[in-house]
Amino acid sequence: MQKQLEINQIPFVNLKSQHAFMKSELLIAIGEVIDGGDFILGEQVAEFERQFAQLCGVRYAIGVNSGTDALILALKAIGVRSGDEVITVPNSFVASTTCIRVLGGRPIFVDVGADYNIDPSQIADAITSKTKAIIPVHLTGRPCNMEPILAIAKEKGIAVVEDAAQAVLAEYQGQPVGSFGTVGCFSLHPLKNLNACGDGGVLVTDNPELYDKLKIMRNTGLRSRDDCVLWSHNSRLDTLQAAILLVKLRYLHEWTQQRRENARYYQTQLDGISQIQIPPEREWEKCVYHTFVILAERRDELCQFLRERGIGTAIHYPVPIHLSTAGRELGYTEGSFPVAEMQSQQTLSLPIYQGLTVEQLEQVCHNIKLFYLYV
Ligand SMILES: *Cc1c(COP(=O)(O)O)cnc(C)c1O
């Protein structure tokens, strides 16, 4: 029995298996960069940017060194400064708030809906004369309901900076996320759907002036080798990472399709368990399932039960940003965002990566059913 369990380990993520099958391709790409010696802003960076922009249906992409930096640079480029307010959500990864605070701005949170995304009906009340931007976060790889968000932003004359870190290739009404706002921000962190072998990020925009500015900003303010035109930090995407990403881009559509099929399996098999809720996929969206989340009664016990049976899960995220150690200074309290707080206590992310077998998915579902039937 013990042996059986060891064989059937299902980790929450499996980066080793993702890389094993394309290791030779990656090593060739890495070798080419080493032979070429063009480690900083080499031709692979430009080629990756070209392909990524095309993928998002926009004119420009700018490779940077993380998703966090993409967000910081986006806000800085649109002019967010000390004292400005920026609207976002409390249930995201901290970086969607960090980017506002490190510029001296004030994060204004809006609660989320059953889809884990910003509730557009609550945005208008959060807008003041100091509001500079809205950061809708396409959390879990599910697109936000962009139409009302864009309408409010347009009416009030404020920018939309999309945090699409978890949502590469996700679509809203048939259009890729990242292409709706003034700027779209993506992360290429090893755990994201399109992942570098290290840190990386990318910005997308249709605006030529913003593109020029962002290219200068990610390169210590240099317009050319000897002409520094503004103060900025170094946030370049490495040529090595771009070369690796170009290999992975060949597989991204296939991986996304597999994630969506895995999600479909869970949705069908877990349907009807009254103790769990799964956000529905609406007809206007294509979700890419960076995470597959359920709201589970007795979440922590379920998590423990699955762990004992070799099934890895994760919680995104157990502490809402306004209740984190750093976030306490923002002036919110427990009860400020009831939906986000409830979700933080009940949400559980199941393994969803490409390469999971039907047997493994079956095993996850089987054990969830066992838990609610017998424990
Ligand atoms: C991962 C992530 C980021 C930050 O990306 P890094 O590349 O890790 O800096 C920002 N926002 C969200 C929603 C994320 O999931």
Tab-separated table of C-alpha atoms and ligand atoms in Angstrom:
chain	number	residue	atom	x	y	z
A	1	MET	CA	0.000	0.000	0.000
A	2	GLN	CA	2.777	2.420	0.969
A	3	LYS	CA	4.529	1.640	-2.302
A	4	GLN	CA	1.362	2.308	-4.266
A	5	LEU	CA	1.054	5.753	-2.670
A	6	GLU	CA	4.611	6.649	-3.587
A	7	ILE	CA	4.054	5.772	-7.214
A	8	ASN	CA	0.916	7.879	-7.340
A	9	GLN	CA	2.366	11.125	-6.002
A	10	ILE	CA	0.711	14.075	-7.708
A	11	PRO	CA	2.693	17.234	-6.973
A	12	PHE	CA	0.956	20.604	-7.176
A	13	VAL	CA	3.348	21.651	-9.937
A	14	ASN	CA	5.878	19.619	-11.886
A	15	LEU	CA	8.539	21.772	-13.504
A	16	LYS	CA	10.919	18.819	-13.862
A	17	SER	CA	8.582	16.955	-16.187
A	18	GLN	CA	7.773	20.145	-18.098
A	19	HIS	CA	11.449	20.676	-18.881
A	20	ALA	CA	12.559	17.058	-19.307
A	21	PHE	CA	10.858	16.577	-22.649
A	22	MET	CA	12.259	19.720	-24.262
A	23	LYS	CA	15.624	19.837	-22.526
A	24	SER	CA	17.604	19.216	-25.720
A	25	GLU	CA	15.806	22.080	-27.495
A	26	LEU	CA	16.460	24.379	-24.541
A	27	LEU	CA	20.136	23.451	-24.424
A	28	ILE	CA	20.536	24.237	-28.116
A	29	ALA	CA	18.909	27.651	-27.606
A	30	ILE	CA	21.087	28.351	-24.562
A	31	GLY	CA	24.185	27.238	-26.475
A	32	GLU	CA	23.419	29.671	-29.279
A	33	VAL	CA	23.237	32.570	-26.832
A	34	ILE	CA	26.529	31.581	-25.209
A	35	ASP	CA	28.225	31.228	-28.585
A	36	GLY	CA	26.807	34.572	-29.740
A	37	GLY	CA	27.847	36.400	-26.560
A	38	ASP	CA	25.046	38.955	-26.951
A	39	PHE	CA	23.765	38.564	-23.380
A	40	ILE	CA	22.097	41.951	-22.908
A	41	LEU	CA	19.155	42.903	-25.162
A	42	GLY	CA	20.292	40.432	-27.804
A	43	GLU	CA	18.313	39.533	-30.899
A	44	GLN	CA	16.348	36.836	-29.020
A	45	VAL	CA	14.843	39.543	-26.794
A	46	ALA	CA	13.615	41.469	-29.834
A	47	GLU	CA	12.279	38.285	-31.429
A	48	PHE	CA	10.505	37.264	-28.228
A	49	GLU	CA	8.948	40.729	-27.996
A	50	ARG	CA	7.774	40.510	-31.604
A	51	GLN	CA	6.157	37.119	-31.084
A	52	PHE	CA	4.656	38.045	-27.716
A	53	ALA	CA	3.067	41.227	-29.096
A	54	GLN	CA	1.545	39.182	-31.906
A	55	LEU	CA	0.205	36.660	-29.403
A	56	CYS	CA	-1.563	39.452	-27.519
A	57	GLY	CA	-2.810	41.174	-30.671
A	58	VAL	CA	-0.949	44.409	-29.880
A	59	ARG	CA	1.725	46.425	-31.648
A	60	TYR	CA	4.450	46.415	-29.004
A	61	ALA	CA	5.920	44.260	-26.261
A	62	ILE	CA	8.800	45.159	-23.923
A	63	GLY	CA	10.682	42.426	-22.057
A	64	VAL	CA	11.586	43.243	-18.447
A	65	ASN	CA	13.029	41.349	-15.517
A	66	SER	CA	9.844	40.452	-13.622
A	67	GLY	CA	6.093	40.824	-13.546
A	68	THR	CA	6.463	43.086	-10.521
A	69	ASP	CA	8.744	45.397	-12.487
A	70	ALA	CA	6.338	45.348	-15.427
A	71	LEU	CA	3.639	46.719	-13.102
A	72	ILE	CA	5.930	49.306	-11.491
A	73	LEU	CA	7.193	50.538	-14.869
A	74	ALA	CA	3.655	50.681	-16.274
A	75	LEU	CA	2.395	52.859	-13.416
A	76	LYS	CA	5.511	55.034	-13.517
A	77	ALA	CA	5.187	55.485	-17.284
A	78	ILE	CA	1.585	56.659	-17.042
A	79	GLY	CA	2.637	59.148	-14.374
A	80	VAL	CA	1.553	57.632	-11.038
A	81	ARG	CA	3.279	59.524	-8.239
A	82	SER	CA	3.264	60.044	-4.522
A	83	GLY	CA	-0.259	60.694	-3.258
A	84	ASP	CA	-2.039	59.334	-6.326
A	85	GLU	CA	-4.700	56.679	-5.818
A	86	VAL	CA	-4.824	53.441	-7.785
A	87	ILE	CA	-7.712	50.995	-7.605
A	88	THR	CA	-7.028	47.267	-7.337
A	89	VAL	CA	-8.095	44.113	-5.468
A	90	PRO	CA	-7.068	42.729	-2.065
A	91	ASN	CA	-7.052	39.039	-3.084
A	92	SER	CA	-4.184	39.097	-5.594
A	93	PHE	CA	-0.511	38.277	-5.316
A	94	VAL	CA	1.039	41.181	-3.362
A	95	ALA	CA	2.821	42.624	-6.399
A	96	SER	CA	-0.409	44.152	-7.727
A	97	THR	CA	-0.337	46.380	-4.631
A	98	THR	CA	3.444	46.641	-4.222
A	99	CYS	CA	3.690	48.473	-7.542
A	100	ILE	CA	1.446	51.261	-6.218
A	101	ARG	CA	3.137	51.603	-2.816
A	102	VAL	CA	6.733	51.676	-4.052
A	103	LEU	CA	5.826	54.742	-6.141
A	104	GLY	CA	4.312	56.369	-3.049
A	105	GLY	CA	0.774	55.881	-4.354
A	106	ARG	CA	-2.235	54.840	-2.313
A	107	PRO	CA	-3.853	51.475	-3.102
A	108	ILE	CA	-7.653	51.627	-3.002
A	109	PHE	CA	-9.123	48.158	-2.811
A	110	VAL	CA	-12.412	47.027	-4.319
A	111	ASP	CA	-13.928	43.684	-3.329
A	112	VAL	CA	-14.148	40.792	-5.773
A	113	GLY	CA	-16.957	38.618	-7.126
A	114	ALA	CA	-17.517	34.864	-7.304
A	115	ASP	CA	-15.093	34.804	-10.250
A	116	TYR	CA	-12.300	36.032	-7.883
A	117	ASN	CA	-11.997	39.196	-9.996
A	118	ILE	CA	-12.769	42.858	-9.299
A	119	ASP	CA	-16.494	43.551	-8.932
A	120	PRO	CA	-17.061	46.246	-11.580
A	121	SER	CA	-20.225	47.486	-9.848
A	122	GLN	CA	-18.127	48.659	-6.873
A	123	ILE	CA	-15.511	50.599	-8.815
A	124	ALA	CA	-17.398	53.890	-9.256
A	125	ASP	CA	-17.666	54.406	-5.475
A	126	ALA	CA	-13.902	53.989	-5.094
A	127	ILE	CA	-12.993	56.716	-7.576
A	128	THR	CA	-11.929	60.155	-6.287
A	129	SER	CA	-10.248	63.181	-7.841
A	130	LYS	CA	-6.902	61.535	-6.988
A	131	THR	CA	-7.556	58.282	-8.851
A	132	LYS	CA	-4.963	57.779	-11.586
A	133	ALA	CA	-5.514	54.189	-12.653
A	134	ILE	CA	-7.379	50.920	-12.198
A	135	ILE	CA	-5.449	47.642	-12.070
A	136	PRO	CA	-7.826	44.816	-12.951
A	137	VAL	CA	-6.112	41.509	-12.099
A	138	HIS	CA	-7.063	38.549	-14.286
A	139	LEU	CA	-6.663	36.233	-11.321
A	140	THR	CA	-6.347	32.464	-11.783
A	141	GLY	CA	-6.092	33.059	-15.559
A	142	ARG	CA	-9.734	34.162	-15.762
A	143	PRO	CA	-10.367	37.461	-17.571
A	144	CYS	CA	-12.027	40.294	-15.677
A	145	ASN	CA	-15.325	41.583	-17.001
A	146	MET	CA	-13.602	44.316	-19.004
A	147	GLU	CA	-16.537	46.107	-20.622
A	148	PRO	CA	-17.853	47.907	-17.510
A	149	ILE	CA	-14.299	48.498	-16.249
A	150	LEU	CA	-13.267	50.187	-19.501
A	151	ALA	CA	-16.484	52.194	-19.561
A	152	ILE	CA	-15.905	53.654	-16.081
A	153	ALA	CA	-12.235	54.342	-16.805
A	154	LYS	CA	-13.125	56.160	-20.014
A	155	GLU	CA	-15.868	58.179	-18.374
A	156	LYS	CA	-13.567	59.284	-15.547
A	157	GLY	CA	-10.466	59.695	-17.705
A	158	ILE	CA	-8.316	57.219	-15.793
A	159	ALA	CA	-5.864	54.648	-17.128
A	160	VAL	CA	-6.329	50.877	-17.056
A	161	VAL	CA	-3.213	48.815	-16.312
A	162	GLU	CA	-4.010	45.129	-16.663
A	163	ASP	CA	-2.278	42.709	-14.324
A	164	ALA	CA	-2.277	39.741	-16.685
A	165	ALA	CA	0.566	37.975	-14.827
A	166	GLN	CA	-1.508	34.797	-14.521
A	167	ALA	CA	-3.415	35.074	-17.751
A	168	VAL	CA	-1.300	34.820	-20.906
A	169	LEU	CA	-3.610	33.807	-23.815
A	170	ALA	CA	-6.803	34.316	-21.800
A	171	GLU	CA	-9.534	36.040	-23.804
A	172	TYR	CA	-12.446	38.323	-23.067
A	173	GLN	CA	-15.045	38.405	-25.850
A	174	GLY	CA	-12.506	36.773	-28.154
A	175	GLN	CA	-9.785	39.365	-27.517
A	176	PRO	CA	-6.567	38.521	-25.617
A	177	VAL	CA	-6.102	40.042	-22.173
A	178	GLY	CA	-3.371	42.641	-21.897
A	179	SER	CA	-4.674	44.351	-25.033
A	180	PHE	CA	-7.596	46.183	-23.394
A	181	GLY	CA	-5.863	48.647	-21.115
A	182	THR	CA	-3.350	51.402	-21.615
A	183	VAL	CA	-0.704	48.805	-20.764
A	184	GLY	CA	-0.802	45.065	-20.043
A	185	CYS	CA	1.640	43.423	-17.628
A	186	PHE	CA	2.716	39.777	-17.646
A	187	SER	CA	4.997	37.673	-15.470
A	188	LEU	CA	7.306	34.988	-16.855
A	189	HIS	CA	8.100	33.561	-13.406
A	190	PRO	CA	8.833	29.797	-13.418
A	191	LEU	CA	5.375	29.055	-11.981
A	192	LYS	CA	3.417	31.021	-14.589
A	193	ASN	CA	1.841	29.457	-17.693
A	194	LEU	CA	4.600	30.841	-19.939
A	195	ASN	CA	7.658	30.476	-17.754
A	196	ALA	CA	11.303	31.447	-17.974
A	197	CYS	CA	14.010	29.458	-16.185
A	198	GLY	CA	14.316	32.326	-13.748
A	199	ASP	CA	12.660	35.727	-13.433
A	200	GLY	CA	11.147	37.626	-16.315
A	201	GLY	CA	8.242	39.853	-17.254
A	202	VAL	CA	6.789	41.613	-20.268
A	203	LEU	CA	4.679	44.695	-20.973
A	204	VAL	CA	2.382	45.156	-23.954
A	205	THR	CA	0.848	48.307	-25.412
A	206	ASP	CA	-0.521	49.786	-28.619
A	207	ASN	CA	0.697	53.263	-27.744
A	208	PRO	CA	3.949	54.208	-29.571
A	209	GLU	CA	4.946	56.932	-27.065
A	210	LEU	CA	4.489	54.605	-24.125
A	211	TYR	CA	6.451	51.932	-25.954
A	212	ASP	CA	9.400	54.284	-26.488
A	213	LYS	CA	9.275	55.418	-22.880
A	214	LEU	CA	9.075	51.896	-21.458
A	215	LYS	CA	11.998	50.728	-23.569
A	216	ILE	CA	14.088	53.570	-22.161
A	217	MET	CA	12.816	53.019	-18.621
A	218	ARG	CA	13.738	49.340	-18.520
A	219	ASN	CA	17.254	50.268	-19.652
A	220	THR	CA	18.422	52.691	-16.905
A	221	GLY	CA	16.920	55.644	-18.739
A	222	LEU	CA	19.179	55.275	-21.758
A	223	ARG	CA	17.812	56.333	-25.122
A	224	SER	CA	21.093	55.350	-26.743
A	225	ARG	CA	24.382	54.112	-25.344
A	226	ASP	CA	25.481	57.550	-24.190
A	227	ASP	CA	22.254	59.491	-23.809
A	228	CYS	CA	20.430	59.137	-20.485
A	229	VAL	CA	17.106	60.951	-20.784
A	230	LEU	CA	15.393	60.005	-17.500
A	231	TRP	CA	16.131	58.354	-14.129
A	232	SER	CA	15.217	54.728	-14.106
A	233	HIS	CA	16.486	51.367	-12.971
A	234	ASN	CA	17.783	48.328	-14.847
A	235	SER	CA	14.968	45.948	-15.641
A	236	ARG	CA	16.057	44.176	-18.798
A	237	LEU	CA	14.919	40.705	-19.785
A	238	ASP	CA	18.031	38.506	-20.233
A	239	THR	CA	18.816	37.257	-23.726
A	240	LEU	CA	19.189	33.771	-22.210
A	241	GLN	CA	15.673	33.857	-20.820
A	242	ALA	CA	14.289	35.201	-24.104
A	243	ALA	CA	15.934	32.303	-25.983
A	244	ILE	CA	14.358	29.826	-23.537
A	245	LEU	CA	10.979	31.539	-23.852
A	246	LEU	CA	11.116	31.362	-27.646
A	247	VAL	CA	11.374	27.563	-27.375
A	248	LYS	CA	8.469	27.435	-24.941
A	249	LEU	CA	6.280	29.723	-27.047
A	250	ARG	CA	6.076	26.888	-29.592
A	251	TYR	CA	4.196	24.834	-27.012
A	252	LEU	CA	2.118	27.463	-25.263
A	253	HIS	CA	-1.106	26.943	-27.207
A	254	GLU	CA	-0.916	23.187	-26.661
A	255	TRP	CA	-0.206	23.607	-22.917
A	256	THR	CA	-3.077	26.045	-22.574
A	257	GLN	CA	-5.398	23.619	-24.310
A	258	GLN	CA	-4.313	20.865	-21.904
A	259	ARG	CA	-4.942	23.065	-18.879
A	260	ARG	CA	-8.404	23.851	-20.219
A	261	GLU	CA	-9.134	20.177	-20.797
A	262	ASN	CA	-7.990	19.337	-17.278
A	263	ALA	CA	-10.277	22.063	-15.973
A	264	ARG	CA	-13.166	20.640	-17.960
A	265	TYR	CA	-12.507	17.240	-16.367
A	266	TYR	CA	-12.594	18.683	-12.851
A	267	GLN	CA	-15.696	20.738	-13.630
A	268	THR	CA	-17.552	17.647	-14.817
A	269	GLN	CA	-16.329	15.247	-12.153
A	270	LEU	CA	-16.681	17.603	-9.191
A	271	ASP	CA	-20.066	18.925	-10.235
A	272	GLY	CA	-22.718	18.110	-7.693
A	273	ILE	CA	-20.514	17.961	-4.587
A	274	SER	CA	-22.470	20.361	-2.424
A	275	GLN	CA	-19.484	21.239	-0.202
A	276	ILE	CA	-17.457	22.788	-3.003
A	277	GLN	CA	-18.053	25.606	-5.456
A	278	ILE	CA	-16.288	26.120	-8.756
A	279	PRO	CA	-16.350	29.469	-10.580
A	280	PRO	CA	-18.299	28.920	-13.829
A	281	GLU	CA	-16.741	29.704	-17.206
A	282	ARG	CA	-18.978	32.260	-18.857
A	283	GLU	CA	-19.584	32.350	-22.607
A	284	TRP	CA	-17.691	35.618	-23.062
A	285	GLU	CA	-14.474	34.343	-21.585
A	286	LYS	CA	-11.623	31.968	-22.253
A	287	CYS	CA	-9.915	31.142	-18.979
A	288	VAL	CA	-6.367	29.724	-19.139
A	289	TYR	CA	-6.413	28.209	-15.635
A	290	HIS	CA	-3.131	29.373	-14.207
A	291	THR	CA	-4.706	27.892	-11.104
A	292	PHE	CA	-7.822	25.745	-10.831
A	293	VAL	CA	-9.556	27.038	-7.737
A	294	ILE	CA	-12.427	25.623	-5.733
A	295	LEU	CA	-14.154	27.051	-2.675
A	296	ALA	CA	-14.171	24.176	-0.232
A	297	GLU	CA	-15.923	23.644	3.078
A	298	ARG	CA	-13.387	22.503	5.726
A	299	ARG	CA	-10.660	23.581	3.334
A	300	ASP	CA	-7.682	22.974	5.619
A	301	GLU	CA	-8.847	19.452	6.494
A	302	LEU	CA	-9.389	18.642	2.825
A	303	CYS	CA	-5.929	19.970	2.003
A	304	GLN	CA	-4.392	17.773	4.724
A	305	PHE	CA	-6.419	14.725	3.611
A	306	LEU	CA	-5.189	15.124	0.025
A	307	ARG	CA	-1.600	15.667	1.152
A	308	GLU	CA	-1.677	12.384	3.089
A	309	ARG	CA	-2.734	10.703	-0.146
A	310	GLY	CA	0.135	12.179	-2.130
A	311	ILE	CA	-1.833	14.995	-3.750
A	312	GLY	CA	-0.306	18.441	-3.611
A	313	THR	CA	-2.528	21.516	-3.480
A	314	ALA	CA	-1.870	25.187	-2.739
A	315	ILE	CA	-3.719	28.197	-1.396
A	316	HIS	CA	-3.825	31.376	-3.490
A	317	TYR	CA	-3.832	33.301	-1.218
A	318	PRO	CA	-4.360	32.547	2.481
A	319	VAL	CA	-3.938	36.175	3.637
A	320	PRO	CA	-5.665	39.034	1.787
A	321	ILE	CA	-3.258	41.903	1.131
A	322	HIS	CA	-5.038	44.370	3.456
A	323	LEU	CA	-4.562	41.922	6.362
A	324	SER	CA	-0.884	41.158	5.611
A	325	THR	CA	1.861	42.562	7.838
A	326	ALA	CA	2.763	45.259	5.301
A	327	GLY	CA	-0.843	45.833	4.253
A	328	ARG	CA	-2.099	46.721	7.740
A	329	GLU	CA	-0.843	50.295	7.224
A	330	LEU	CA	-3.391	50.841	4.457
A	331	GLY	CA	-6.161	51.485	6.963
A	332	TYR	CA	-8.477	48.602	6.210
A	333	THR	CA	-9.583	46.025	8.767
A	334	GLU	CA	-11.076	42.575	8.980
A	335	GLY	CA	-14.508	42.782	7.377
A	336	SER	CA	-13.527	45.495	4.881
A	337	PHE	CA	-13.756	43.049	1.951
A	338	PRO	CA	-16.114	40.220	2.909
A	339	VAL	CA	-15.912	38.235	-0.344
A	340	ALA	CA	-12.123	38.337	-0.632
A	341	GLU	CA	-11.805	37.416	3.052
A	342	MET	CA	-14.267	34.518	2.781
A	343	GLN	CA	-12.441	33.228	-0.298
A	344	SER	CA	-9.052	33.408	1.455
A	345	GLN	CA	-10.427	31.001	4.051
A	346	GLN	CA	-12.053	28.571	1.627
A	347	THR	CA	-10.069	28.660	-1.580
A	348	LEU	CA	-7.956	25.702	-2.651
A	349	SER	CA	-5.955	25.289	-5.868
A	350	LEU	CA	-5.814	21.801	-7.402
A	351	PRO	CA	-3.026	20.502	-9.691
A	352	ILE	CA	-3.855	21.662	-13.239
A	353	TYR	CA	-0.580	21.700	-15.204
A	354	GLN	CA	-0.119	20.223	-18.649
A	355	GLY	CA	1.099	16.645	-18.475
A	356	LEU	CA	-1.322	15.465	-15.786
A	357	THR	CA	-2.846	12.170	-16.863
A	358	VAL	CA	-6.542	11.326	-16.760
A	359	GLU	CA	-5.675	8.753	-14.070
A	360	GLN	CA	-4.131	11.470	-11.947
A	361	LEU	CA	-7.092	13.807	-12.417
A	362	GLU	CA	-9.369	10.901	-11.554
A	363	GLN	CA	-7.363	10.253	-8.408
A	364	VAL	CA	-7.716	13.875	-7.277
A	365	CYS	CA	-11.493	13.844	-7.854
A	366	HIS	CA	-11.898	10.440	-6.241
A	367	ASN	CA	-10.135	11.580	-3.083
A	368	ILE	CA	-12.139	14.800	-2.836
A	369	LYS	CA	-15.344	12.745	-3.072
A	370	LEU	CA	-14.016	10.297	-0.448
A	371	PHE	CA	-13.269	13.161	1.914
A	372	TYR	CA	-16.770	14.598	1.785
A	373	LEU	CA	-18.437	11.185	1.941
A	374	TYR	CA	-16.522	9.646	4.815
A	375	VAL	CA	-14.428	12.116	6.781
B	1	LIG	C1	3.232	36.455	-10.331
B	1	LIG	C2	2.400	37.666	-10.230
B	1	LIG	C3	2.949	38.966	-10.256
B	1	LIG	C4	4.406	39.256	-10.169
B	1	LIG	O1	5.206	38.598	-11.049
B	1	LIG	P1	6.757	38.314	-10.739
B	1	LIG	O2	7.278	37.948	-12.070
B	1	LIG	O3	6.816	37.208	-9.743
B	1	LIG	O4	7.362	39.570	-10.222
B	1	LIG	C5	2.075	40.040	-10.262
B	1	LIG	N1	0.743	39.871	-10.216
B	1	LIG	C6	0.190	38.648	-10.170
B	1	LIG	C7	-1.297	38.530	-10.149
B	1	LIG	C8	0.988	37.502	-10.157
B	1	LIG	O5	0.421	36.296	-10.093
